[in-house]
PDB file of C-alpha atoms in Angstrom:
ATOM      1  CA  UNK A   1      26.518 -25.502  54.225  1.00  0.00           C
ATOM      2  CA  UNK A   2      26.611 -21.777  53.718  1.00  0.00           C
ATOM      3  CA  UNK A   3      24.177 -20.128  51.380  1.00  0.00           C
ATOM      4  CA  UNK A   4      25.596 -18.187  48.440  1.00  0.00           C
ATOM      5  CA  UNK A   5      25.301 -14.427  48.726  1.00  0.00           C
ATOM      6  CA  UNK A   6      22.151 -12.950  47.179  1.00  0.00           C
ATOM      7  CA  UNK A   7      22.548 -11.773  43.608  1.00  0.00           C
ATOM      8  CA  UNK A   8      23.544  -8.157  43.372  1.00  0.00           C
ATOM      9  CA  UNK A   9      20.678  -5.938  42.284  1.00  0.00           C
ATOM     10  CA  UNK A  10      21.857  -3.653  39.476  1.00  0.00           C
ATOM     11  CA  UNK A  11      21.429   0.026  40.044  1.00  0.00           C
ATOM     12  CA  UNK A  12      19.258   2.010  37.672  1.00  0.00           C
ATOM     13  CA  UNK A  13      16.085   1.110  35.847  1.00  0.00           C
ATOM     14  CA  UNK A  14      15.312  -2.492  35.040  1.00  0.00           C
ATOM     15  CA  UNK A  15      14.597  -3.810  31.560  1.00  0.00           C
ATOM     16  CA  UNK A  16      10.875  -4.173  32.280  1.00  0.00           C
ATOM     17  CA  UNK A  17      10.501  -0.584  33.414  1.00  0.00           C
ATOM     18  CA  UNK A  18      12.407   0.658  30.354  1.00  0.00           C
ATOM     19  CA  UNK A  19      10.146  -1.324  28.033  1.00  0.00           C
ATOM     20  CA  UNK A  20       7.042  -0.081  29.841  1.00  0.00           C
ATOM     21  CA  UNK A  21       8.325   3.501  29.593  1.00  0.00           C
ATOM     22  CA  UNK A  22       9.022   3.112  25.868  1.00  0.00           C
ATOM     23  CA  UNK A  23       5.556   1.670  25.282  1.00  0.00           C
ATOM     24  CA  UNK A  24       3.975   4.491  27.270  1.00  0.00           C
ATOM     25  CA  UNK A  25       5.966   7.088  25.354  1.00  0.00           C
ATOM     26  CA  UNK A  26       4.837   5.563  22.061  1.00  0.00           C
ATOM     27  CA  UNK A  27       1.207   5.730  23.175  1.00  0.00           C
ATOM     28  CA  UNK A  28       1.572   9.324  24.279  1.00  0.00           C
ATOM     29  CA  UNK A  29       3.302  10.261  21.047  1.00  0.00           C
ATOM     30  CA  UNK A  30       0.372   8.813  19.132  1.00  0.00           C
ATOM     31  CA  UNK A  31      -1.985  11.090  21.052  1.00  0.00           C
ATOM     32  CA  UNK A  32       0.116  14.242  20.889  1.00  0.00           C
ATOM     33  CA  UNK A  33       0.312  16.819  18.143  1.00  0.00           C
ATOM     34  CA  UNK A  34       2.152  15.400  15.201  1.00  0.00           C
ATOM     35  CA  UNK A  35       2.781  16.194  11.567  1.00  0.00           C
ATOM     36  CA  UNK A  36      -0.924  16.847  10.989  1.00  0.00           C
ATOM     37  CA  UNK A  37      -1.201  19.563  13.644  1.00  0.00           C
ATOM     38  CA  UNK A  38      -0.113  22.447  11.375  1.00  0.00           C
ATOM     39  CA  UNK A  39      -3.427  22.714   9.492  1.00  0.00           C
ATOM     40  CA  UNK A  40      -3.034  26.402   8.663  1.00  0.00           C
ATOM     41  CA  UNK A  41       0.326  25.940   6.904  1.00  0.00           C
ATOM     42  CA  UNK A  42      -0.940  23.945   3.916  1.00  0.00           C
ATOM     43  CA  UNK A  43      -1.770  20.333   3.238  1.00  0.00           C
ATOM     44  CA  UNK A  44      -0.958  17.895   6.017  1.00  0.00           C
ATOM     45  CA  UNK A  45       1.298  14.864   5.688  1.00  0.00           C
ATOM     46  CA  UNK A  46      -1.833  12.714   5.696  1.00  0.00           C
ATOM     47  CA  UNK A  47      -3.459  14.720   2.898  1.00  0.00           C
ATOM     48  CA  UNK A  48      -0.304  14.569   0.779  1.00  0.00           C
ATOM     49  CA  UNK A  49       0.125  10.825   1.352  1.00  0.00           C
ATOM     50  CA  UNK A  50      -3.522  10.163   0.515  1.00  0.00           C
ATOM     51  CA  UNK A  51      -3.252  12.224  -2.695  1.00  0.00           C
ATOM     52  CA  UNK A  52      -0.060  10.391  -3.681  1.00  0.00           C
ATOM     53  CA  UNK A  53      -1.696   7.012  -2.977  1.00  0.00           C
ATOM     54  CA  UNK A  54      -4.713   7.997  -5.105  1.00  0.00           C
ATOM     55  CA  UNK A  55      -2.463   9.156  -7.931  1.00  0.00           C
ATOM     56  CA  UNK A  56      -0.485   5.900  -7.801  1.00  0.00           C
ATOM     57  CA  UNK A  57      -3.689   3.837  -7.830  1.00  0.00           C
ATOM     58  CA  UNK A  58      -4.987   5.864 -10.777  1.00  0.00           C
ATOM     59  CA  UNK A  59      -1.772   5.197 -12.713  1.00  0.00           C
ATOM     60  CA  UNK A  60      -1.937   1.476 -11.921  1.00  0.00           C
ATOM     61  CA  UNK A  61      -5.599   1.347 -12.929  1.00  0.00           C
ATOM     62  CA  UNK A  62      -4.682   2.940 -16.265  1.00  0.00           C
ATOM     63  CA  UNK A  63      -2.011   0.260 -16.766  1.00  0.00           C
ATOM     64  CA  UNK A  64      -4.595  -2.459 -16.153  1.00  0.00           C
ATOM     65  CA  UNK A  65      -6.934  -0.807 -18.636  1.00  0.00           C
ATOM     66  CA  UNK A  66      -4.183  -0.581 -21.266  1.00  0.00           C
ATOM     67  CA  UNK A  67      -3.286  -4.255 -20.846  1.00  0.00           C
ATOM     68  CA  UNK A  68      -6.959  -5.248 -20.995  1.00  0.00           C
ATOM     69  CA  UNK A  69      -7.415  -3.203 -24.187  1.00  0.00           C
ATOM     70  CA  UNK A  70      -4.343  -4.772 -25.808  1.00  0.00           C
ATOM     71  CA  UNK A  71      -5.004  -8.322 -24.559  1.00  0.00           C
ATOM     72  CA  UNK A  72      -8.749  -8.973 -24.173  1.00  0.00           C
ATOM     73  CA  UNK A  73      -8.004 -12.658 -23.545  1.00  0.00           C
ATOM     74  CA  UNK A  74      -6.653 -11.703 -20.106  1.00  0.00           C
ATOM     75  CA  UNK A  75      -9.926 -10.096 -19.013  1.00  0.00           C
ATOM     76  CA  UNK A  76     -11.114 -12.970 -16.832  1.00  0.00           C
ATOM     77  CA  UNK A  77      -7.787 -13.124 -15.032  1.00  0.00           C
ATOM     78  CA  UNK A  78      -7.283  -9.364 -14.624  1.00  0.00           C
ATOM     79  CA  UNK A  79     -10.847  -8.213 -13.891  1.00  0.00           C
ATOM     80  CA  UNK A  80     -10.828  -9.065 -10.139  1.00  0.00           C
ATOM     81  CA  UNK A  81      -7.382  -7.506  -9.631  1.00  0.00           C
ATOM     82  CA  UNK A  82      -8.395  -4.381 -11.521  1.00  0.00           C
ATOM     83  CA  UNK A  83     -11.556  -4.131  -9.428  1.00  0.00           C
ATOM     84  CA  UNK A  84      -9.474  -4.109  -6.237  1.00  0.00           C
ATOM     85  CA  UNK A  85      -7.196  -1.394  -7.635  1.00  0.00           C
ATOM     86  CA  UNK A  86     -10.331   0.622  -8.508  1.00  0.00           C
ATOM     87  CA  UNK A  87     -11.590   0.132  -4.940  1.00  0.00           C
ATOM     88  CA  UNK A  88      -8.262   1.393  -3.577  1.00  0.00           C
ATOM     89  CA  UNK A  89      -8.553   4.461  -5.788  1.00  0.00           C
ATOM     90  CA  UNK A  90     -12.066   5.155  -4.471  1.00  0.00           C
ATOM     91  CA  UNK A  91     -10.938   4.786  -0.868  1.00  0.00           C
ATOM     92  CA  UNK A  92      -7.928   7.046  -1.342  1.00  0.00           C
ATOM     93  CA  UNK A  93      -9.937   9.712  -3.189  1.00  0.00           C
ATOM     94  CA  UNK A  94     -13.160   9.925  -1.208  1.00  0.00           C
ATOM     95  CA  UNK A  95     -12.638   7.623   1.746  1.00  0.00           C
ATOM     96  CA  UNK A  96     -15.309   5.077   0.834  1.00  0.00           C
ATOM     97  CA  UNK A  97     -15.484   1.865  -1.115  1.00  0.00           C
ATOM     98  CA  UNK A  98     -19.235   2.023  -1.647  1.00  0.00           C
ATOM     99  CA  UNK A  99     -19.043   1.966  -5.454  1.00  0.00           C
ATOM    100  CA  UNK A 100     -19.397  -1.570  -6.785  1.00  0.00           C
ATOM    101  CA  UNK A 101     -16.034  -3.281  -7.365  1.00  0.00           C
ATOM    102  CA  UNK A 102     -17.132  -4.441 -10.794  1.00  0.00           C
ATOM    103  CA  UNK A 103     -17.002  -0.988 -12.330  1.00  0.00           C
ATOM    104  CA  UNK A 104     -16.157  -0.757 -16.017  1.00  0.00           C
ATOM    105  CA  UNK A 105     -12.625   0.111 -17.101  1.00  0.00           C
ATOM    106  CA  UNK A 106     -11.909   3.802 -17.046  1.00  0.00           C
ATOM    107  CA  UNK A 107     -10.903   5.802 -20.065  1.00  0.00           C
ATOM    108  CA  UNK A 108      -7.157   6.502 -19.686  1.00  0.00           C
ATOM    109  CA  UNK A 109      -6.539  10.093 -18.671  1.00  0.00           C
ATOM    110  CA  UNK A 110      -3.128  11.648 -18.113  1.00  0.00           C
ATOM    111  CA  UNK A 111      -2.358  12.329 -14.474  1.00  0.00           C
ATOM    112  CA  UNK A 112       0.449  14.649 -13.366  1.00  0.00           C
ATOM    113  CA  UNK A 113       3.375  12.633 -12.051  1.00  0.00           C
ATOM    114  CA  UNK A 114       2.327   9.337 -13.607  1.00  0.00           C
ATOM    115  CA  UNK A 115       2.571   8.004 -17.090  1.00  0.00           C
ATOM    116  CA  UNK A 116      -0.817   7.475 -18.609  1.00  0.00           C
ATOM    117  CA  UNK A 117      -1.860   4.254 -20.261  1.00  0.00           C
ATOM    118  CA  UNK A 118      -1.921   5.993 -23.624  1.00  0.00           C
ATOM    119  CA  UNK A 119       1.819   6.780 -23.429  1.00  0.00           C
ATOM    120  CA  UNK A 120       2.965   3.531 -21.807  1.00  0.00           C
ATOM    121  CA  UNK A 121       3.423   0.890 -24.466  1.00  0.00           C
ATOM    122  CA  UNK A 122       1.865  -2.484 -23.717  1.00  0.00           C
ATOM    123  CA  UNK A 123       4.055  -5.466 -24.641  1.00  0.00           C
ATOM    124  CA  UNK A 124       2.749  -7.608 -27.498  1.00  0.00           C
ATOM    125  CA  UNK A 125       3.247 -10.757 -25.437  1.00  0.00           C
ATOM    126  CA  UNK A 126       0.633 -11.516 -22.777  1.00  0.00           C
ATOM    127  CA  UNK A 127       3.316 -13.068 -20.587  1.00  0.00           C
ATOM    128  CA  UNK A 128       5.476  -9.934 -20.710  1.00  0.00           C
ATOM    129  CA  UNK A 129       2.431  -7.695 -20.164  1.00  0.00           C
ATOM    130  CA  UNK A 130       1.565  -9.691 -17.025  1.00  0.00           C
ATOM    131  CA  UNK A 131       5.174  -9.498 -15.831  1.00  0.00           C
ATOM    132  CA  UNK A 132       5.126  -5.710 -16.313  1.00  0.00           C
ATOM    133  CA  UNK A 133       1.888  -5.427 -14.326  1.00  0.00           C
ATOM    134  CA  UNK A 134       3.379  -7.638 -11.597  1.00  0.00           C
ATOM    135  CA  UNK A 135       6.464  -5.416 -11.423  1.00  0.00           C
ATOM    136  CA  UNK A 136       4.284  -2.302 -11.173  1.00  0.00           C
ATOM    137  CA  UNK A 137       2.197  -3.886  -8.397  1.00  0.00           C
ATOM    138  CA  UNK A 138       5.329  -4.976  -6.519  1.00  0.00           C
ATOM    139  CA  UNK A 139       6.960  -1.542  -6.798  1.00  0.00           C
ATOM    140  CA  UNK A 140       3.810   0.220  -5.633  1.00  0.00           C
ATOM    141  CA  UNK A 141       3.401  -2.227  -2.732  1.00  0.00           C
ATOM    142  CA  UNK A 142       6.969  -1.474  -1.639  1.00  0.00           C
ATOM    143  CA  UNK A 143       6.383   2.295  -1.820  1.00  0.00           C
ATOM    144  CA  UNK A 144       3.193   2.003   0.189  1.00  0.00           C
ATOM    145  CA  UNK A 145       4.876  -0.165   2.810  1.00  0.00           C
ATOM    146  CA  UNK A 146       7.465   2.589   3.272  1.00  0.00           C
ATOM    147  CA  UNK A 147       4.889   5.407   3.195  1.00  0.00           C
ATOM    148  CA  UNK A 148       2.721   3.849   5.891  1.00  0.00           C
ATOM    149  CA  UNK A 149       5.487   4.468   8.432  1.00  0.00           C
ATOM    150  CA  UNK A 150       5.109   8.213   7.890  1.00  0.00           C
ATOM    151  CA  UNK A 151       1.357   8.599   8.337  1.00  0.00           C
ATOM    152  CA  UNK A 152      -0.954   8.202  11.310  1.00  0.00           C
ATOM    153  CA  UNK A 153      -3.743   5.780  12.105  1.00  0.00           C
ATOM    154  CA  UNK A 154      -6.376   4.989   9.533  1.00  0.00           C
ATOM    155  CA  UNK A 155      -4.353   6.003   6.491  1.00  0.00           C
ATOM    156  CA  UNK A 156      -1.473   3.786   7.650  1.00  0.00           C
ATOM    157  CA  UNK A 157      -3.907   0.875   7.892  1.00  0.00           C
ATOM    158  CA  UNK A 158      -5.261   1.639   4.407  1.00  0.00           C
ATOM    159  CA  UNK A 159      -1.751   1.807   2.966  1.00  0.00           C
ATOM    160  CA  UNK A 160      -0.825  -1.458   4.682  1.00  0.00           C
ATOM    161  CA  UNK A 161      -3.914  -3.127   3.267  1.00  0.00           C
ATOM    162  CA  UNK A 162      -3.266  -1.783  -0.231  1.00  0.00           C
ATOM    163  CA  UNK A 163       0.404  -2.823  -0.014  1.00  0.00           C
ATOM    164  CA  UNK A 164      -0.598  -6.349   1.001  1.00  0.00           C
ATOM    165  CA  UNK A 165      -3.120  -6.505  -1.833  1.00  0.00           C
ATOM    166  CA  UNK A 166      -0.488  -5.265  -4.286  1.00  0.00           C
ATOM    167  CA  UNK A 167       1.975  -7.925  -3.161  1.00  0.00           C
ATOM    168  CA  UNK A 168      -0.744 -10.540  -3.597  1.00  0.00           C
ATOM    169  CA  UNK A 169      -1.584  -9.188  -7.059  1.00  0.00           C
ATOM    170  CA  UNK A 170       2.100  -9.392  -8.029  1.00  0.00           C
ATOM    171  CA  UNK A 171       2.155 -13.034  -6.956  1.00  0.00           C
ATOM    172  CA  UNK A 172      -1.062 -13.864  -8.792  1.00  0.00           C
ATOM    173  CA  UNK A 173       0.156 -12.127 -11.953  1.00  0.00           C
ATOM    174  CA  UNK A 174       3.370 -14.157 -12.007  1.00  0.00           C
ATOM    175  CA  UNK A 175       1.661 -17.445 -11.158  1.00  0.00           C
ATOM    176  CA  UNK A 176       0.452 -19.424 -14.153  1.00  0.00           C
ATOM    177  CA  UNK A 177      -3.272 -19.774 -14.867  1.00  0.00           C
ATOM    178  CA  UNK A 178      -5.192 -22.371 -12.852  1.00  0.00           C
TER     179      UNK A 178
END
């Protein structure tokens, strides 16, 4: 019985070598000069993204404070979530989370580009106030998930972590009390 002819070897690079080349190129791109290399031209992409993340966290923290001021009965439920938002703000502003997470609510202060808690009306209903906070957390988590694709290394990891926390907060805010 005759053996079938050997399979024809395709010309050109194989799939494995293309994947290995793409992986190698991605590693090299991570080590090469990127958007942060133009330090003399102004703020880097990383600096701008970090400032935007801090500003967004500050605005969200002010929303928590406004809801807590309007609905003190929600304090037990909101305090741990607010503390995490405050920790994100600390990390995005000075790069550390060394301040205790149980810090007291901040006094609302207007921030350029965000609406302050003093100008954002808080719904009279606790349920609607929680839904508004959940929507704000969800929107911010989505923005951060998109932004993390544009920044390198550590800041991308911080944004991913904050986005995941925001998505979790949104879930917890929409879930009924235990």
